[in-house]
PDB file of C-alpha atoms in Angstrom:
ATOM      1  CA  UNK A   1      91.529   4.689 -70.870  1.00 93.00           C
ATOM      2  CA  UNK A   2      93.090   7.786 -72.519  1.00 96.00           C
ATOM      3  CA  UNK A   3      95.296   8.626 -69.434  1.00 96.00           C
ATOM      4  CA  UNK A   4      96.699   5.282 -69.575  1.00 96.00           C
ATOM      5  CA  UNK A   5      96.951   5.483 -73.153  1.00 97.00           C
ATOM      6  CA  UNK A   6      99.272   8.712 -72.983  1.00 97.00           C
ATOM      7  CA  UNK A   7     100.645   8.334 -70.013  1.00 97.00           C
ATOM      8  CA  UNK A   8     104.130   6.795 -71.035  1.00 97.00           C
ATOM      9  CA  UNK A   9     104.483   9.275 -73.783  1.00 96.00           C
ATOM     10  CA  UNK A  10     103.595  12.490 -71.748  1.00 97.00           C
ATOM     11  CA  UNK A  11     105.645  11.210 -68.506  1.00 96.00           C
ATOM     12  CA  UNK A  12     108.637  10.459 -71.251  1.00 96.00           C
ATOM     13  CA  UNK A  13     108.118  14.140 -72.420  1.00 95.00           C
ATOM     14  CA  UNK A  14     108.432  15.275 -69.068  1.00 96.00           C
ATOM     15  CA  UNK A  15     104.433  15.943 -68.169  1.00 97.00           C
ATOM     16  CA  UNK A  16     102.451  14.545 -64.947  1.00 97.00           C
ATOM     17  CA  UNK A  17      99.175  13.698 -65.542  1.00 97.00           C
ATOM     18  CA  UNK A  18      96.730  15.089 -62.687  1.00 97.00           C
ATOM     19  CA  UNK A  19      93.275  13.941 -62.166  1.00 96.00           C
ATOM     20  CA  UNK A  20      90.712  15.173 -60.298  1.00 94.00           C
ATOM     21  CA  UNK A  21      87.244  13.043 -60.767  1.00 90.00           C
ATOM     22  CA  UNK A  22      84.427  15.448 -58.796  1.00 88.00           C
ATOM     23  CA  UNK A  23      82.032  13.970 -61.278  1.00 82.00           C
ATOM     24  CA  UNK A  24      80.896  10.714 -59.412  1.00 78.00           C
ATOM     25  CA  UNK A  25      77.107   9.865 -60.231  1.00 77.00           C
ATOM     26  CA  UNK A  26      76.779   7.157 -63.087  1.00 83.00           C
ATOM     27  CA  UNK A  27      75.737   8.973 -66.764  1.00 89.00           C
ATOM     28  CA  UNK A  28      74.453   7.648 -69.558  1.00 90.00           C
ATOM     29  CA  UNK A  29      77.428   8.893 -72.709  1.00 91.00           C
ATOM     30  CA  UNK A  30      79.048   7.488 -75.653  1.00 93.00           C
ATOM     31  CA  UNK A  31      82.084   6.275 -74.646  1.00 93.00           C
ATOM     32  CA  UNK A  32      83.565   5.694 -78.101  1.00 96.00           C
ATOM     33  CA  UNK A  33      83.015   9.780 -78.298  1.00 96.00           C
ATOM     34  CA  UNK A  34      84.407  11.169 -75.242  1.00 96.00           C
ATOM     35  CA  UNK A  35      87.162   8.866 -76.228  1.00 97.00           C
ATOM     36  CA  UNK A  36      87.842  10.151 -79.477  1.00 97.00           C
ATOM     37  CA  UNK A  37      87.483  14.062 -78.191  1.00 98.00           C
ATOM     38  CA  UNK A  38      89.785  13.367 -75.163  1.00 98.00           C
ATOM     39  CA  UNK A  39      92.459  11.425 -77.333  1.00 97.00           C
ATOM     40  CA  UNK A  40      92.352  14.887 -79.726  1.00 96.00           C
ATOM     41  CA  UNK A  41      93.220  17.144 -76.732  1.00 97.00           C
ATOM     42  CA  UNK A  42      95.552  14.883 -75.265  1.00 97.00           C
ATOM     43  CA  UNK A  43      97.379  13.955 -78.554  1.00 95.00           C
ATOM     44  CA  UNK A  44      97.550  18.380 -79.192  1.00 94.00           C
ATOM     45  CA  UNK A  45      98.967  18.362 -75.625  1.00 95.00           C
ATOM     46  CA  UNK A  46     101.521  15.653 -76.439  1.00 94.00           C
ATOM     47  CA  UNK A  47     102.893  17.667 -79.570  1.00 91.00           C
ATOM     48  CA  UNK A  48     102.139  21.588 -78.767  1.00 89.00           C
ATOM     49  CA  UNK A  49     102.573  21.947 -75.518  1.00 91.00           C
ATOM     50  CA  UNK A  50     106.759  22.107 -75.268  1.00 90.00           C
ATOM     51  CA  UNK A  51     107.756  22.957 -71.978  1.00 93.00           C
ATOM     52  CA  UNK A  52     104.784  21.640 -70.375  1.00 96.00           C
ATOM     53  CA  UNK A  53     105.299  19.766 -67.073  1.00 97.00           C
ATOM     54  CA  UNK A  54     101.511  19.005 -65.693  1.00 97.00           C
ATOM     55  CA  UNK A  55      98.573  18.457 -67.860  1.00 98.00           C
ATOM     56  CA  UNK A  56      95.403  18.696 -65.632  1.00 97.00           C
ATOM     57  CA  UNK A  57      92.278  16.882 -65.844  1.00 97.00           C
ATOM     58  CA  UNK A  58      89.160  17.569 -63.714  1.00 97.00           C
ATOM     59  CA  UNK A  59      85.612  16.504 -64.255  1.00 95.00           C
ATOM     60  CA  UNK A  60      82.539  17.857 -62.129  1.00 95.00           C
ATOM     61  CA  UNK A  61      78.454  16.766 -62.740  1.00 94.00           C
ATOM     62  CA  UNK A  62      75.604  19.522 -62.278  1.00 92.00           C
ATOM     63  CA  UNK A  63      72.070  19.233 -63.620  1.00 90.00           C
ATOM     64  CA  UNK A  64      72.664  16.177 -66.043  1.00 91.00           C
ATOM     65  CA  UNK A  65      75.891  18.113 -67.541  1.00 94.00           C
ATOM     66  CA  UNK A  66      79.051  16.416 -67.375  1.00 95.00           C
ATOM     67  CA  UNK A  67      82.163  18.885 -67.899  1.00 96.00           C
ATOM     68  CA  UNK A  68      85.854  17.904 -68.117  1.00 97.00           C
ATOM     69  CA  UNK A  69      88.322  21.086 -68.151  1.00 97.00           C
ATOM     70  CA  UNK A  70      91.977  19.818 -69.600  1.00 98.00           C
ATOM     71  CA  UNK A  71      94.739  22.363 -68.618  1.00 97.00           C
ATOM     72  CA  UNK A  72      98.164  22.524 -69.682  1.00 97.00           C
ATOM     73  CA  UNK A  73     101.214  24.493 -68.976  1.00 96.00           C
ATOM     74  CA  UNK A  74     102.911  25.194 -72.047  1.00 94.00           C
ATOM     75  CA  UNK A  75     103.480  28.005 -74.545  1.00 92.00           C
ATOM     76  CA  UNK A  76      99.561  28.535 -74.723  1.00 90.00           C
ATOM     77  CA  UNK A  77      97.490  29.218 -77.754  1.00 87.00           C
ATOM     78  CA  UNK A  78      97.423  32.874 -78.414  1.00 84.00           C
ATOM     79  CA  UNK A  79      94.375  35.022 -78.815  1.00 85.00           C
ATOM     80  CA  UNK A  80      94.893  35.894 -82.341  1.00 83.00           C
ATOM     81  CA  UNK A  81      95.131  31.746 -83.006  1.00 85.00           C
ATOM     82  CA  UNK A  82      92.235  30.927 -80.684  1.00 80.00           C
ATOM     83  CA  UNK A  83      89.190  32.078 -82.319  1.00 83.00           C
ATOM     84  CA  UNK A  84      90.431  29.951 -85.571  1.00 84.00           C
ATOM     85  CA  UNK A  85      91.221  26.943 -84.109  1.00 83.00           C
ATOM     86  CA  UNK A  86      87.936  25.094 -84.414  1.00 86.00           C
ATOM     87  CA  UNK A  87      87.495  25.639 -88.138  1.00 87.00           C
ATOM     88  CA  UNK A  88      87.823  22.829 -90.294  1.00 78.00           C
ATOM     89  CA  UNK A  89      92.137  22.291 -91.878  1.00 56.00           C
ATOM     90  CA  UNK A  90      93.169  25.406 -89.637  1.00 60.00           C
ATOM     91  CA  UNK A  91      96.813  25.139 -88.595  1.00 62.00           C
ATOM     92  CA  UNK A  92      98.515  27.810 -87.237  1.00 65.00           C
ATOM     93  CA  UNK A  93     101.775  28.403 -88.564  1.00 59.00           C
ATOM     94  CA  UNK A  94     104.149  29.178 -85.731  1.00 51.00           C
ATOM     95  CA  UNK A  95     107.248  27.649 -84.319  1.00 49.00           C
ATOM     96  CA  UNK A  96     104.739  25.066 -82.592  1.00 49.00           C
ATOM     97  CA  UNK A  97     103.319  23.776 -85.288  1.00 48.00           C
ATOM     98  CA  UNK A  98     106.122  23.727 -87.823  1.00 46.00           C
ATOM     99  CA  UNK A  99     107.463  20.553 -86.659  1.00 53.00           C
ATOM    100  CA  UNK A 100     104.240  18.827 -86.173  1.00 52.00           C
ATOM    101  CA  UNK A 101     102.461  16.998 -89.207  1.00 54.00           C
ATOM    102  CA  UNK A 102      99.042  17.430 -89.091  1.00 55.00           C
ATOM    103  CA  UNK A 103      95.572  18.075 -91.141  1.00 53.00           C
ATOM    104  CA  UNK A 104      93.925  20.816 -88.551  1.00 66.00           C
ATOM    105  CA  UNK A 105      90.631  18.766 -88.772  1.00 86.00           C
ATOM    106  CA  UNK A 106      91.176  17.506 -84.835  1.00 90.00           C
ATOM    107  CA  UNK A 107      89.581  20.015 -82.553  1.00 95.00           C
ATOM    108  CA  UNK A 108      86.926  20.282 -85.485  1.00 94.00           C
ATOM    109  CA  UNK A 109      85.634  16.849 -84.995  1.00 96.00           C
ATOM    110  CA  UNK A 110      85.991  17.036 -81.233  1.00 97.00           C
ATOM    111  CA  UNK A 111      83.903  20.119 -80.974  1.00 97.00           C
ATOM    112  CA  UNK A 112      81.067  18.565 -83.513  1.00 97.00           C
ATOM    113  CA  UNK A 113      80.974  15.093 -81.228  1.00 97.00           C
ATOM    114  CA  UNK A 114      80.294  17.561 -77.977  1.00 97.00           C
ATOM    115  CA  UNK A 115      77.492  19.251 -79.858  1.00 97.00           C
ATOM    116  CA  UNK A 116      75.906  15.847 -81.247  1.00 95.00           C
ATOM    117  CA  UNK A 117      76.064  14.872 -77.691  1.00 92.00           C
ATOM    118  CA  UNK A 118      74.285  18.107 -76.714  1.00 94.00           C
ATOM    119  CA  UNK A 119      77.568  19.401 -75.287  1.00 96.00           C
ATOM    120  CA  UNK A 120      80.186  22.091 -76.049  1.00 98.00           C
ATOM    121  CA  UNK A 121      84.167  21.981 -76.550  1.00 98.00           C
ATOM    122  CA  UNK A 122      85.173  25.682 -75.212  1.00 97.00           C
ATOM    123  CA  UNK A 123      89.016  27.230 -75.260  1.00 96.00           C
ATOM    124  CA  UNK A 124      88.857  29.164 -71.645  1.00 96.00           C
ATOM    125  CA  UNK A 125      90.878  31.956 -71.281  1.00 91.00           C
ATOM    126  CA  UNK A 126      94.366  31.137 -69.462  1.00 88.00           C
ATOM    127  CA  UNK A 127      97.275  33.268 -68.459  1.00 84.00           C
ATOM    128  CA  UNK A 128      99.878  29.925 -68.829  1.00 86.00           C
ATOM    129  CA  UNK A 129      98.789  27.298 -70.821  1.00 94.00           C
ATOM    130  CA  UNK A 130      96.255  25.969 -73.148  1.00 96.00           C
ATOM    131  CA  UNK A 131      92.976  25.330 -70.897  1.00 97.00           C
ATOM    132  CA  UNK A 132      89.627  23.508 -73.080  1.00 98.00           C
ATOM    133  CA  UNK A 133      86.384  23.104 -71.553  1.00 98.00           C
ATOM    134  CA  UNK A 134      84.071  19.976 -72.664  1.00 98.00           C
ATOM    135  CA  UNK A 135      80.837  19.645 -71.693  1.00 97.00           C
ATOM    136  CA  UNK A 136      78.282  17.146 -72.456  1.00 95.00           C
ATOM    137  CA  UNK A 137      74.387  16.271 -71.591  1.00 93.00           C
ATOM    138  CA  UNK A 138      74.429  13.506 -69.514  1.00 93.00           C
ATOM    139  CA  UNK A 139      71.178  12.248 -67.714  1.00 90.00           C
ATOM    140  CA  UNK A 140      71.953   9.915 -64.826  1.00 86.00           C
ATOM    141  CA  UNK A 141      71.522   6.507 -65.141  1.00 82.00           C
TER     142      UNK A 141
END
């Protein structure tokens, strides 16, 4: 649902959407959450990421944990900016932000849906790019 949702807007900005679904056993989630932490991501990839040309989805399953690694190919999120940007109303104020309205409460919320769902929302280290891992308990059904 949230490729198709940004699909027209990232394609119009220039971005291919690649997925890679290794996760295929059938897991009991909330839906309504992985929605609202996937639209975050993708919405910060719609308005950070300028340059980007691919954003990169893949999803694997191991021992009733679900995990979902979103890559882009933009500027990036430097180091300095990374360990902040899970606080509550942190922006960064840079030349990627400046033009984007925006209360810094996003990746906030995301990360505190992962953990309620006895999962994790992780910035992995990248050379190119802005790279997040999610993961989440999920038994099979």
């Amino acid at each position: 649902n949230v490729i198709k949702l940004y699909s027209e807007s990232l394609t119009a900005k220039g971005i291919t959407i690649q997925f890679s679904p290794r996760a295929q056993n059938e897991v009991m989630l909330d839906s309504d959450m992985l929605e609202q932490i996937l639209n975050n991501l993708f919405s910060n990839v719609e308005k950070y990421a300028v340059g980007a040309t691919c954003l990169s989805i893949e999803s694997s399953y191991d021992d009733e944990e679900s995990k979902i690694i979103i890559t882009d190919n933009g500027p990036g999120i430097p180091k300095k900016i990374g360990k902040h940007i899970f606080n509550e109303f942190y922006r960064a104020d840079n030349s990627l932000t400046s033009h984007v309205s925006g209360t810094g409460i996003g990746l906030s919320i995301a990360r505190n849906l992962a953990r309620k769902h006895g999962g994790e929302l992780t910035l992995l280290a990248s050379d190119a790019g802005a790279s997040f891992q999610l993961t989440l308990h999920t038994p099979k059904v």
